[in-house]
PDB file of C-alpha atoms in Angstrom:
ATOM      1  CA  UNK A1052       7.624   5.868 -27.436  1.00 43.00           C
ATOM      2  CA  UNK A1053       4.199   4.650 -26.274  1.00 43.00           C
ATOM      3  CA  UNK A1054       4.255   1.713 -28.685  1.00 41.00           C
ATOM      4  CA  UNK A1055       7.789   0.818 -27.598  1.00 46.00           C
ATOM      5  CA  UNK A1056       6.626   0.712 -23.982  1.00 44.00           C
ATOM      6  CA  UNK A1057       3.584  -1.449 -24.746  1.00 48.00           C
ATOM      7  CA  UNK A1058       5.384  -3.951 -27.005  1.00 52.00           C
ATOM      8  CA  UNK A1059       6.299  -6.293 -24.099  1.00 51.00           C
ATOM      9  CA  UNK A1060       2.685  -6.254 -22.939  1.00 51.00           C
ATOM     10  CA  UNK A1061       1.457  -7.029 -26.454  1.00 54.00           C
ATOM     11  CA  UNK A1062       3.761 -10.035 -26.539  1.00 55.00           C
ATOM     12  CA  UNK A1063       2.427 -11.478 -23.301  1.00 52.00           C
ATOM     13  CA  UNK A1064      -1.180 -11.182 -24.505  1.00 54.00           C
ATOM     14  CA  UNK A1065      -0.320 -13.780 -27.133  1.00 56.00           C
ATOM     15  CA  UNK A1066       1.280 -16.189 -24.664  1.00 55.00           C
ATOM     16  CA  UNK A1067      -0.458 -19.466 -23.910  1.00 48.00           C
ATOM     17  CA  UNK A1068      -0.777 -20.766 -20.355  1.00 55.00           C
ATOM     18  CA  UNK A1069       1.941 -23.331 -21.180  1.00 60.00           C
ATOM     19  CA  UNK A1070       4.397 -20.424 -21.346  1.00 83.00           C
ATOM     20  CA  UNK A1071       3.625 -19.613 -17.692  1.00 93.00           C
ATOM     21  CA  UNK A1072       4.021 -22.978 -15.946  1.00 95.00           C
ATOM     22  CA  UNK A1073       4.295 -21.689 -12.371  1.00 96.00           C
ATOM     23  CA  UNK A1074       1.247 -20.693 -10.364  1.00 95.00           C
ATOM     24  CA  UNK A1075       0.084 -19.790  -6.872  1.00 96.00           C
ATOM     25  CA  UNK A1076      -2.716 -17.919  -5.101  1.00 97.00           C
ATOM     26  CA  UNK A1077      -2.206 -15.255  -2.453  1.00 97.00           C
ATOM     27  CA  UNK A1078      -4.344 -13.520   0.160  1.00 97.00           C
ATOM     28  CA  UNK A1079      -3.895  -9.764  -0.304  1.00 97.00           C
ATOM     29  CA  UNK A1080      -5.743  -7.199   1.852  1.00 96.00           C
ATOM     30  CA  UNK A1081      -8.836  -9.364   2.067  1.00 95.00           C
ATOM     31  CA  UNK A1082      -8.747 -10.449  -1.611  1.00 97.00           C
ATOM     32  CA  UNK A1083      -7.360 -13.491  -3.436  1.00 97.00           C
ATOM     33  CA  UNK A1084      -4.869 -13.087  -6.295  1.00 98.00           C
ATOM     34  CA  UNK A1085      -4.272 -15.869  -8.826  1.00 97.00           C
ATOM     35  CA  UNK A1086      -0.742 -15.559 -10.234  1.00 97.00           C
ATOM     36  CA  UNK A1087       0.944 -17.412 -13.092  1.00 96.00           C
ATOM     37  CA  UNK A1088       4.493 -16.812 -14.243  1.00 97.00           C
ATOM     38  CA  UNK A1089       7.599 -18.410 -15.686  1.00 96.00           C
ATOM     39  CA  UNK A1090       9.718 -16.886 -12.914  1.00 97.00           C
ATOM     40  CA  UNK A1091      10.366 -18.561  -9.556  1.00 97.00           C
ATOM     41  CA  UNK A1092      11.777 -15.268  -8.279  1.00 97.00           C
ATOM     42  CA  UNK A1093       8.598 -13.257  -8.908  1.00 98.00           C
ATOM     43  CA  UNK A1094       6.533 -15.872  -7.084  1.00 98.00           C
ATOM     44  CA  UNK A1095       9.059 -15.915  -4.239  1.00 98.00           C
ATOM     45  CA  UNK A1096       8.797 -12.124  -3.890  1.00 97.00           C
ATOM     46  CA  UNK A1097       5.040 -12.513  -3.595  1.00 97.00           C
ATOM     47  CA  UNK A1098       5.389 -15.281  -1.001  1.00 97.00           C
ATOM     48  CA  UNK A1099       7.567 -12.959   1.070  1.00 95.00           C
ATOM     49  CA  UNK A1100       4.931 -10.213   0.853  1.00 95.00           C
ATOM     50  CA  UNK A1101       1.579 -12.030   1.012  1.00 96.00           C
ATOM     51  CA  UNK A1102       0.171 -15.209   2.553  1.00 95.00           C
ATOM     52  CA  UNK A1103      -0.241 -18.066   0.078  1.00 96.00           C
ATOM     53  CA  UNK A1104      -3.634 -19.808  -0.043  1.00 95.00           C
ATOM     54  CA  UNK A1105      -4.929 -22.997  -1.619  1.00 91.00           C
ATOM     55  CA  UNK A1106      -6.146 -23.239  -5.183  1.00 84.00           C
ATOM     56  CA  UNK A1107      -9.717 -23.807  -3.976  1.00 85.00           C
ATOM     57  CA  UNK A1108     -10.079 -20.121  -3.074  1.00 85.00           C
ATOM     58  CA  UNK A1109     -12.020 -18.106  -5.672  1.00 92.00           C
ATOM     59  CA  UNK A1110      -9.770 -15.466  -7.220  1.00 96.00           C
ATOM     60  CA  UNK A1111     -10.644 -11.762  -7.204  1.00 97.00           C
ATOM     61  CA  UNK A1112      -7.711 -10.824  -9.467  1.00 97.00           C
ATOM     62  CA  UNK A1113      -5.862 -12.754 -12.184  1.00 97.00           C
ATOM     63  CA  UNK A1114      -2.206 -11.877 -12.867  1.00 97.00           C
ATOM     64  CA  UNK A1115       0.078 -13.155 -15.629  1.00 97.00           C
ATOM     65  CA  UNK A1116       3.767 -12.192 -15.411  1.00 97.00           C
ATOM     66  CA  UNK A1117       6.210 -13.245 -18.128  1.00 95.00           C
ATOM     67  CA  UNK A1118       9.975 -12.860 -17.964  1.00 95.00           C
ATOM     68  CA  UNK A1119      11.722 -12.517 -21.320  1.00 92.00           C
ATOM     69  CA  UNK A1120      15.026 -14.290 -20.719  1.00 91.00           C
ATOM     70  CA  UNK A1121      16.330 -13.176 -24.133  1.00 89.00           C
ATOM     71  CA  UNK A1122      16.651  -9.579 -22.867  1.00 87.00           C
ATOM     72  CA  UNK A1123      19.945  -8.789 -21.162  1.00 78.00           C
ATOM     73  CA  UNK A1124      21.230  -5.691 -19.365  1.00 73.00           C
ATOM     74  CA  UNK A1125      18.097  -3.599 -19.992  1.00 74.00           C
ATOM     75  CA  UNK A1126      18.050  -0.529 -17.714  1.00 71.00           C
ATOM     76  CA  UNK A1127      15.422   0.003 -15.033  1.00 74.00           C
ATOM     77  CA  UNK A1128      14.167   3.556 -14.668  1.00 76.00           C
ATOM     78  CA  UNK A1129      14.749   5.234 -11.317  1.00 75.00           C
ATOM     79  CA  UNK A1130      11.066   6.166 -11.197  1.00 84.00           C
ATOM     80  CA  UNK A1131       8.140   4.190 -12.696  1.00 90.00           C
ATOM     81  CA  UNK A1132       5.763   5.890 -15.144  1.00 92.00           C
ATOM     82  CA  UNK A1133       1.988   5.484 -15.206  1.00 94.00           C
ATOM     83  CA  UNK A1134      -0.772   6.219 -17.726  1.00 94.00           C
ATOM     84  CA  UNK A1135      -4.523   5.611 -17.461  1.00 94.00           C
ATOM     85  CA  UNK A1136      -7.189   5.331 -20.161  1.00 93.00           C
ATOM     86  CA  UNK A1137     -10.713   4.610 -18.940  1.00 94.00           C
ATOM     87  CA  UNK A1138     -10.495   1.256 -17.137  1.00 95.00           C
ATOM     88  CA  UNK A1139      -6.976   0.459 -18.416  1.00 96.00           C
ATOM     89  CA  UNK A1140      -3.880   1.361 -16.419  1.00 95.00           C
ATOM     90  CA  UNK A1141      -0.339   1.180 -17.796  1.00 95.00           C
ATOM     91  CA  UNK A1142       2.745   0.930 -15.594  1.00 95.00           C
ATOM     92  CA  UNK A1143       6.266   0.993 -17.024  1.00 94.00           C
ATOM     93  CA  UNK A1144       9.386   0.342 -14.966  1.00 92.00           C
ATOM     94  CA  UNK A1145      11.916   0.449 -17.811  1.00 90.00           C
ATOM     95  CA  UNK A1146      11.974   0.282 -21.620  1.00 89.00           C
ATOM     96  CA  UNK A1147      11.516  -3.518 -21.462  1.00 90.00           C
ATOM     97  CA  UNK A1148       9.430  -3.785 -18.264  1.00 94.00           C
ATOM     98  CA  UNK A1149       5.706  -3.054 -18.549  1.00 94.00           C
ATOM     99  CA  UNK A1150       2.414  -3.944 -16.916  1.00 96.00           C
ATOM    100  CA  UNK A1151      -1.190  -3.510 -18.055  1.00 96.00           C
ATOM    101  CA  UNK A1152      -4.078  -3.524 -15.572  1.00 97.00           C
ATOM    102  CA  UNK A1153      -7.686  -3.958 -16.691  1.00 96.00           C
ATOM    103  CA  UNK A1154      -9.761  -2.667 -13.781  1.00 96.00           C
ATOM    104  CA  UNK A1155     -12.998  -3.827 -15.411  1.00 96.00           C
ATOM    105  CA  UNK A1156     -12.105  -7.495 -15.957  1.00 96.00           C
ATOM    106  CA  UNK A1157      -9.760  -7.585 -12.917  1.00 97.00           C
ATOM    107  CA  UNK A1158      -6.807  -8.873 -14.911  1.00 97.00           C
ATOM    108  CA  UNK A1159      -3.133  -7.902 -14.915  1.00 97.00           C
ATOM    109  CA  UNK A1160      -0.516  -8.812 -17.519  1.00 96.00           C
ATOM    110  CA  UNK A1161       3.139  -7.887 -17.505  1.00 96.00           C
ATOM    111  CA  UNK A1162       6.430  -8.571 -19.220  1.00 94.00           C
ATOM    112  CA  UNK A1163       9.724  -8.129 -17.384  1.00 95.00           C
ATOM    113  CA  UNK A1164      13.442  -8.504 -17.880  1.00 94.00           C
ATOM    114  CA  UNK A1165      15.456 -11.056 -15.887  1.00 94.00           C
ATOM    115  CA  UNK A1166      17.119  -8.211 -13.966  1.00 92.00           C
ATOM    116  CA  UNK A1167      13.828  -6.844 -12.649  1.00 93.00           C
ATOM    117  CA  UNK A1168      12.462 -10.332 -11.927  1.00 94.00           C
ATOM    118  CA  UNK A1169      15.612 -11.065  -9.939  1.00 93.00           C
ATOM    119  CA  UNK A1170      15.261  -7.954  -7.756  1.00 93.00           C
ATOM    120  CA  UNK A1171      12.875  -9.264  -5.111  1.00 94.00           C
ATOM    121  CA  UNK A1172      13.384  -6.167  -2.966  1.00 92.00           C
ATOM    122  CA  UNK A1173      12.144  -3.965  -5.836  1.00 93.00           C
ATOM    123  CA  UNK A1174       9.066  -6.150  -6.165  1.00 95.00           C
ATOM    124  CA  UNK A1175       8.313  -6.072  -2.444  1.00 93.00           C
ATOM    125  CA  UNK A1176       8.942  -2.355  -1.947  1.00 90.00           C
ATOM    126  CA  UNK A1177       7.776  -0.869  -5.272  1.00 91.00           C
ATOM    127  CA  UNK A1178       6.041  -3.119  -7.807  1.00 95.00           C
ATOM    128  CA  UNK A1179       3.619  -4.940  -5.494  1.00 96.00           C
ATOM    129  CA  UNK A1180       2.575  -1.986  -3.258  1.00 94.00           C
ATOM    130  CA  UNK A1181       1.989   0.187  -6.343  1.00 94.00           C
ATOM    131  CA  UNK A1182       0.039  -2.611  -8.010  1.00 97.00           C
ATOM    132  CA  UNK A1183      -2.201  -3.022  -4.950  1.00 97.00           C
ATOM    133  CA  UNK A1184      -2.953   0.694  -5.080  1.00 95.00           C
ATOM    134  CA  UNK A1185      -3.887   0.495  -8.777  1.00 95.00           C
ATOM    135  CA  UNK A1186      -6.168  -2.552  -8.516  1.00 97.00           C
ATOM    136  CA  UNK A1187      -7.644  -1.754  -5.087  1.00 97.00           C
ATOM    137  CA  UNK A1188     -11.026  -0.449  -6.269  1.00 96.00           C
ATOM    138  CA  UNK A1189     -11.563  -3.360  -8.670  1.00 97.00           C
ATOM    139  CA  UNK A1190     -11.096  -5.942  -5.884  1.00 97.00           C
ATOM    140  CA  UNK A1191     -13.208  -4.158  -3.274  1.00 96.00           C
ATOM    141  CA  UNK A1192     -10.318  -2.615  -1.327  1.00 97.00           C
ATOM    142  CA  UNK A1193     -10.203   1.023  -0.193  1.00 97.00           C
ATOM    143  CA  UNK A1194      -6.797   2.628   0.443  1.00 97.00           C
ATOM    144  CA  UNK A1195      -6.773   5.439   3.003  1.00 97.00           C
ATOM    145  CA  UNK A1196      -3.917   7.867   3.595  1.00 95.00           C
ATOM    146  CA  UNK A1197      -3.431   6.800   7.199  1.00 96.00           C
ATOM    147  CA  UNK A1198      -0.913   5.077   9.394  1.00 95.00           C
ATOM    148  CA  UNK A1199      -2.291   2.356  11.634  1.00 96.00           C
ATOM    149  CA  UNK A1200      -1.326   0.742  14.932  1.00 96.00           C
ATOM    150  CA  UNK A1201      -3.117  -2.040  16.792  1.00 96.00           C
ATOM    151  CA  UNK A1202      -3.954  -2.744  20.417  1.00 94.00           C
ATOM    152  CA  UNK A1203      -5.713  -5.970  21.451  1.00 92.00           C
ATOM    153  CA  UNK A1204      -6.940  -6.467  17.880  1.00 93.00           C
ATOM    154  CA  UNK A1205      -8.401  -2.948  17.591  1.00 95.00           C
ATOM    155  CA  UNK A1206      -6.868  -0.470  15.165  1.00 96.00           C
ATOM    156  CA  UNK A1207      -6.025   3.202  15.619  1.00 96.00           C
ATOM    157  CA  UNK A1208      -5.902   4.976  12.252  1.00 97.00           C
ATOM    158  CA  UNK A1209      -3.735   8.116  12.098  1.00 96.00           C
ATOM    159  CA  UNK A1210      -4.669  10.509   9.300  1.00 95.00           C
ATOM    160  CA  UNK A1211      -3.273  13.894   8.368  1.00 88.00           C
ATOM    161  CA  UNK A1212      -1.377  15.693   5.654  1.00 85.00           C
ATOM    162  CA  UNK A1213       2.169  14.730   4.695  1.00 78.00           C
ATOM    163  CA  UNK A1214       4.534  15.978   7.383  1.00 76.00           C
ATOM    164  CA  UNK A1215       1.969  15.681  10.170  1.00 80.00           C
ATOM    165  CA  UNK A1216       4.137  13.039  11.852  1.00 84.00           C
ATOM    166  CA  UNK A1217       2.074   9.898  11.166  1.00 90.00           C
ATOM    167  CA  UNK A1218       5.071   7.598  10.648  1.00 90.00           C
ATOM    168  CA  UNK A1219       7.126   8.620  13.669  1.00 90.00           C
ATOM    169  CA  UNK A1220       4.018   8.638  15.859  1.00 92.00           C
ATOM    170  CA  UNK A1221       3.025   5.152  14.652  1.00 93.00           C
ATOM    171  CA  UNK A1222       6.455   3.833  15.633  1.00 92.00           C
ATOM    172  CA  UNK A1223       6.371   5.635  18.974  1.00 92.00           C
ATOM    173  CA  UNK A1224       2.949   4.151  19.730  1.00 93.00           C
ATOM    174  CA  UNK A1225       4.376   0.759  18.776  1.00 93.00           C
ATOM    175  CA  UNK A1226       6.841   1.190  21.658  1.00 88.00           C
ATOM    176  CA  UNK A1227       3.956   2.047  24.012  1.00 85.00           C
ATOM    177  CA  UNK A1228       1.717  -1.008  23.986  1.00 88.00           C
ATOM    178  CA  UNK A1229       0.595  -1.058  20.338  1.00 94.00           C
ATOM    179  CA  UNK A1230       1.664  -3.143  17.342  1.00 95.00           C
ATOM    180  CA  UNK A1231       2.704  -1.541  14.054  1.00 96.00           C
ATOM    181  CA  UNK A1232       0.540  -2.109  10.952  1.00 97.00           C
ATOM    182  CA  UNK A1233       1.293   0.673   8.432  1.00 95.00           C
ATOM    183  CA  UNK A1234       2.889   4.103   8.187  1.00 89.00           C
ATOM    184  CA  UNK A1235       1.323   5.940   5.223  1.00 86.00           C
ATOM    185  CA  UNK A1236      -1.318   3.841   3.469  1.00 93.00           C
ATOM    186  CA  UNK A1237      -3.750   1.420   5.074  1.00 97.00           C
ATOM    187  CA  UNK A1238      -6.025  -0.833   3.015  1.00 98.00           C
ATOM    188  CA  UNK A1239      -9.632  -1.446   4.035  1.00 98.00           C
ATOM    189  CA  UNK A1240     -11.712  -4.451   3.013  1.00 97.00           C
ATOM    190  CA  UNK A1241     -15.435  -4.785   3.682  1.00 96.00           C
ATOM    191  CA  UNK A1242     -17.657  -7.826   3.965  1.00 91.00           C
ATOM    192  CA  UNK A1243     -21.212  -6.729   4.694  1.00 86.00           C
ATOM    193  CA  UNK A1244     -20.857  -4.286   7.587  1.00 85.00           C
ATOM    194  CA  UNK A1245     -17.508  -5.644   8.800  1.00 93.00           C
ATOM    195  CA  UNK A1246     -14.383  -3.630   7.944  1.00 97.00           C
ATOM    196  CA  UNK A1247     -10.830  -4.917   8.229  1.00 97.00           C
ATOM    197  CA  UNK A1248      -7.662  -2.847   7.978  1.00 98.00           C
ATOM    198  CA  UNK A1249      -4.591  -4.330   6.297  1.00 97.00           C
ATOM    199  CA  UNK A1250      -0.929  -3.433   5.998  1.00 96.00           C
ATOM    200  CA  UNK A1251       1.974  -4.753   3.946  1.00 93.00           C
ATOM    201  CA  UNK A1252       5.314  -6.023   5.301  1.00 91.00           C
ATOM    202  CA  UNK A1253       7.137  -3.130   3.647  1.00 89.00           C
ATOM    203  CA  UNK A1254       9.618  -0.699   5.233  1.00 88.00           C
ATOM    204  CA  UNK A1255       8.408   2.417   6.981  1.00 88.00           C
ATOM    205  CA  UNK A1256       9.618   5.674   5.404  1.00 87.00           C
ATOM    206  CA  UNK A1257      10.946   8.245   7.861  1.00 87.00           C
ATOM    207  CA  UNK A1258      12.360  11.699   7.346  1.00 84.00           C
ATOM    208  CA  UNK A1259      16.103  11.809   8.035  1.00 86.00           C
ATOM    209  CA  UNK A1260      15.614  13.817  11.263  1.00 85.00           C
ATOM    210  CA  UNK A1261      13.815  10.794  12.763  1.00 86.00           C
ATOM    211  CA  UNK A1262      17.197   9.566  13.994  1.00 87.00           C
ATOM    212  CA  UNK A1263      16.860  12.086  16.831  1.00 86.00           C
ATOM    213  CA  UNK A1264      13.896  10.025  18.111  1.00 87.00           C
ATOM    214  CA  UNK A1265      15.204   6.592  17.095  1.00 86.00           C
ATOM    215  CA  UNK A1266      19.002   6.646  17.554  1.00 86.00           C
ATOM    216  CA  UNK A1267      19.301   3.003  16.444  1.00 85.00           C
ATOM    217  CA  UNK A1268      18.754   4.295  12.872  1.00 85.00           C
ATOM    218  CA  UNK A1269      21.793   6.587  12.836  1.00 86.00           C
ATOM    219  CA  UNK A1270      23.780   4.240  10.559  1.00 87.00           C
ATOM    220  CA  UNK A1271      21.155   4.314   7.765  1.00 86.00           C
ATOM    221  CA  UNK A1272      21.555   6.493   4.685  1.00 86.00           C
ATOM    222  CA  UNK A1273      18.544   8.323   3.172  1.00 84.00           C
ATOM    223  CA  UNK A1274      17.312   7.186  -0.251  1.00 83.00           C
ATOM    224  CA  UNK A1275      15.154   9.007  -2.787  1.00 76.00           C
ATOM    225  CA  UNK A1276      11.485   7.953  -2.538  1.00 76.00           C
ATOM    226  CA  UNK A1277       8.974   7.770  -5.389  1.00 71.00           C
ATOM    227  CA  UNK A1278       7.458  11.060  -4.225  1.00 70.00           C
ATOM    228  CA  UNK A1279      10.823  12.807  -4.627  1.00 72.00           C
ATOM    229  CA  UNK A1280      11.594  13.042  -0.891  1.00 77.00           C
ATOM    230  CA  UNK A1281      14.736  11.754   0.765  1.00 83.00           C
ATOM    231  CA  UNK A1282      13.775   9.225   3.423  1.00 84.00           C
ATOM    232  CA  UNK A1283      15.055   6.411   5.583  1.00 87.00           C
ATOM    233  CA  UNK A1284      13.644   2.999   4.657  1.00 88.00           C
ATOM    234  CA  UNK A1285      13.343   1.152   7.930  1.00 87.00           C
ATOM    235  CA  UNK A1286      12.141  -2.308   8.875  1.00 89.00           C
ATOM    236  CA  UNK A1287       9.986  -1.319  11.882  1.00 89.00           C
ATOM    237  CA  UNK A1288      10.966  -4.471  13.764  1.00 86.00           C
ATOM    238  CA  UNK A1289      14.555  -3.157  13.808  1.00 82.00           C
ATOM    239  CA  UNK A1290      13.403  -0.596  16.364  1.00 84.00           C
ATOM    240  CA  UNK A1291      13.424  -1.866  19.923  1.00 80.00           C
ATOM    241  CA  UNK A1292      10.126  -3.192  21.319  1.00 84.00           C
ATOM    242  CA  UNK A1293       8.271  -2.807  17.994  1.00 89.00           C
ATOM    243  CA  UNK A1294       6.183  -5.735  16.759  1.00 93.00           C
ATOM    244  CA  UNK A1295       4.374  -5.923  13.437  1.00 93.00           C
ATOM    245  CA  UNK A1296       0.704  -6.757  12.851  1.00 94.00           C
ATOM    246  CA  UNK A1297      -0.834  -7.105   9.363  1.00 92.00           C
ATOM    247  CA  UNK A1298      -4.586  -6.912  10.041  1.00 96.00           C
ATOM    248  CA  UNK A1299      -7.037  -5.485  12.569  1.00 97.00           C
ATOM    249  CA  UNK A1300     -10.561  -4.219  13.123  1.00 97.00           C
ATOM    250  CA  UNK A1301     -10.345  -0.385  13.002  1.00 96.00           C
ATOM    251  CA  UNK A1302     -11.869   1.246  16.084  1.00 95.00           C
ATOM    252  CA  UNK A1303     -10.428   4.774  16.383  1.00 95.00           C
ATOM    253  CA  UNK A1304      -9.722   7.425  13.762  1.00 96.00           C
ATOM    254  CA  UNK A1305      -7.500  10.388  14.631  1.00 95.00           C
ATOM    255  CA  UNK A1306      -6.421  13.216  12.317  1.00 96.00           C
ATOM    256  CA  UNK A1307      -3.165  14.909  13.280  1.00 93.00           C
ATOM    257  CA  UNK A1308      -2.629  18.635  12.810  1.00 92.00           C
ATOM    258  CA  UNK A1309       0.596  20.448  13.637  1.00 86.00           C
ATOM    259  CA  UNK A1310       0.145  23.351  16.061  1.00 85.00           C
ATOM    260  CA  UNK A1311       3.449  24.482  17.510  1.00 80.00           C
ATOM    261  CA  UNK A1312       4.004  26.488  20.671  1.00 77.00           C
ATOM    262  CA  UNK A1313       0.637  25.639  22.199  1.00 78.00           C
ATOM    263  CA  UNK A1314      -0.751  22.895  24.413  1.00 84.00           C
ATOM    264  CA  UNK A1315      -2.351  19.944  22.602  1.00 86.00           C
ATOM    265  CA  UNK A1316      -6.035  20.232  21.727  1.00 89.00           C
ATOM    266  CA  UNK A1317      -8.252  17.170  21.284  1.00 90.00           C
ATOM    267  CA  UNK A1318     -11.580  17.717  19.544  1.00 93.00           C
ATOM    268  CA  UNK A1319     -14.282  15.280  18.426  1.00 94.00           C
ATOM    269  CA  UNK A1320     -14.777  15.175  14.658  1.00 95.00           C
ATOM    270  CA  UNK A1321     -18.094  14.601  12.939  1.00 96.00           C
ATOM    271  CA  UNK A1322     -18.493  11.573  10.688  1.00 96.00           C
ATOM    272  CA  UNK A1323     -19.195  13.765   7.655  1.00 96.00           C
ATOM    273  CA  UNK A1324     -16.012  15.803   8.148  1.00 97.00           C
ATOM    274  CA  UNK A1325     -13.924  12.678   8.732  1.00 97.00           C
ATOM    275  CA  UNK A1326     -15.348  11.115   5.555  1.00 97.00           C
ATOM    276  CA  UNK A1327     -14.638  14.213   3.460  1.00 97.00           C
ATOM    277  CA  UNK A1328     -10.995  14.187   4.583  1.00 96.00           C
ATOM    278  CA  UNK A1329     -10.538  10.556   3.554  1.00 97.00           C
ATOM    279  CA  UNK A1330     -12.507  10.806   0.303  1.00 96.00           C
ATOM    280  CA  UNK A1331     -10.308  13.696  -0.831  1.00 94.00           C
ATOM    281  CA  UNK A1332      -7.426  11.227  -1.298  1.00 92.00           C
ATOM    282  CA  UNK A1333      -9.433   8.673  -3.299  1.00 93.00           C
ATOM    283  CA  UNK A1334      -8.805   8.357  -7.018  1.00 90.00           C
ATOM    284  CA  UNK A1335     -12.008   9.049  -8.967  1.00 88.00           C
ATOM    285  CA  UNK A1336     -13.097   6.459 -11.525  1.00 92.00           C
ATOM    286  CA  UNK A1337     -14.316   6.713 -15.121  1.00 92.00           C
ATOM    287  CA  UNK A1338     -18.051   6.077 -15.649  1.00 94.00           C
ATOM    288  CA  UNK A1339     -17.543   2.497 -16.830  1.00 95.00           C
ATOM    289  CA  UNK A1340     -16.232   1.461 -13.396  1.00 95.00           C
ATOM    290  CA  UNK A1341     -17.854   4.126 -11.231  1.00 95.00           C
ATOM    291  CA  UNK A1342     -19.549   1.408  -9.157  1.00 96.00           C
ATOM    292  CA  UNK A1343     -16.095   0.508  -7.802  1.00 97.00           C
ATOM    293  CA  UNK A1344     -15.672   4.090  -6.582  1.00 96.00           C
ATOM    294  CA  UNK A1345     -19.134   3.992  -4.974  1.00 97.00           C
ATOM    295  CA  UNK A1346     -18.136   0.832  -3.076  1.00 97.00           C
ATOM    296  CA  UNK A1347     -15.105   2.676  -1.716  1.00 97.00           C
ATOM    297  CA  UNK A1348     -17.271   5.636  -0.678  1.00 97.00           C
ATOM    298  CA  UNK A1349     -19.598   3.311   1.218  1.00 97.00           C
ATOM    299  CA  UNK A1350     -16.619   1.687   2.958  1.00 97.00           C
ATOM    300  CA  UNK A1351     -15.407   5.086   4.143  1.00 97.00           C
ATOM    301  CA  UNK A1352     -18.898   6.046   5.301  1.00 96.00           C
ATOM    302  CA  UNK A1353     -19.009   2.893   7.406  1.00 96.00           C
ATOM    303  CA  UNK A1354     -15.491   3.474   8.712  1.00 97.00           C
ATOM    304  CA  UNK A1355     -16.253   6.936  10.080  1.00 96.00           C
ATOM    305  CA  UNK A1356     -19.283   5.638  11.974  1.00 93.00           C
ATOM    306  CA  UNK A1357     -17.047   5.290  15.035  1.00 88.00           C
ATOM    307  CA  UNK A1358     -14.910   7.470  17.328  1.00 86.00           C
ATOM    308  CA  UNK A1359     -13.170  10.231  15.338  1.00 94.00           C
ATOM    309  CA  UNK A1360     -10.986  13.039  16.651  1.00 93.00           C
ATOM    310  CA  UNK A1361      -8.679  15.836  15.593  1.00 94.00           C
ATOM    311  CA  UNK A1362      -5.515  16.224  17.640  1.00 92.00           C
ATOM    312  CA  UNK A1363      -3.750  19.568  17.240  1.00 90.00           C
ATOM    313  CA  UNK A1364      -0.321  19.485  18.819  1.00 87.00           C
ATOM    314  CA  UNK A1365       3.313  20.459  18.637  1.00 85.00           C
ATOM    315  CA  UNK A1366       4.566  17.577  20.772  1.00 82.00           C
ATOM    316  CA  UNK A1367       7.446  15.266  20.000  1.00 87.00           C
ATOM    317  CA  UNK A1368       6.569  11.650  19.133  1.00 87.00           C
ATOM    318  CA  UNK A1369       6.939  10.100  22.598  1.00 88.00           C
ATOM    319  CA  UNK A1370       4.609  12.501  24.494  1.00 89.00           C
ATOM    320  CA  UNK A1371       2.204  12.411  21.523  1.00 89.00           C
ATOM    321  CA  UNK A1372       2.156   8.634  21.729  1.00 90.00           C
ATOM    322  CA  UNK A1373       1.376   8.722  25.443  1.00 89.00           C
ATOM    323  CA  UNK A1374      -1.449  11.192  24.806  1.00 88.00           C
ATOM    324  CA  UNK A1375      -3.064   8.991  22.159  1.00 90.00           C
ATOM    325  CA  UNK A1376      -2.545   5.862  24.252  1.00 88.00           C
ATOM    326  CA  UNK A1377      -4.529   7.545  27.015  1.00 84.00           C
ATOM    327  CA  UNK A1378      -7.338   8.403  24.564  1.00 79.00           C
ATOM    328  CA  UNK A1379      -7.576   4.790  23.397  1.00 84.00           C
ATOM    329  CA  UNK A1380      -7.293   3.470  26.942  1.00 77.00           C
ATOM    330  CA  UNK A1381     -10.198   5.593  28.144  1.00 58.00           C
ATOM    331  CA  UNK A1382     -12.421   4.969  25.096  1.00 53.00           C
TER     332      UNK A1382
END
């Protein structure tokens, strides 16, 4: 089965550049991706997700995507499968759709069927966000399990365990003077001492009961997410008064903790404790690329050298949003 999965990738290794006549470069979370393909649709999906840049920009990641137009009606699995071996990462999306990531050389190769190449929504919502997560360490990007909203160019990162209410709170804040950046994963880039936070123009995932807070979503049907949860996939700009922002300078870091039937408690959090919470979600690296992991650790250590709090509450999203807006307004 493993050899069957890797066969498409083996074929693309042997392809010459003439077989991939289309090319473009994109700015992705502070990095530059050089992409070549024989598919206009794959490049269009990337244009709808990332900003395109000129060819003069030095590339941090090289990607080669081939579409095998001789394959027809190949099924796409409902859930991708992933395998890692040292610095190599395999992603398979169907029996004829595979991708190989070399985190050491910062190269990605993939072979896809016409059906998958044609599905730009699948690329924008699944393939490209997952790929950014896989390659993040190799291109100097640090993903953190946080939502993020922005006010006057400054970012408020919202951390906490799944179910803490990060997504609904991020949208509620976005109706109270903030802009929406991300709901579950925020990407950090670092140049010297400067840190930038980045989001992707992907839907926000909300639990089905979120319609009680956002009635404009009542007509949506839940879909099964990659993590096995049923969720509503929502374009945040569909919610009234919500505007999207894709980059900011992070200023505040708040960890949410559910505490029902008690008044909200706001406590300062030490930098070391804030760092340990974020590091716990990082993927450790094999020795051959451990320097990439160390770069991510340093980014987190620099991130937490600012205002950090824990907010314990049992409030609904709107009063929680007002509470956090007051914290940021007084800081």
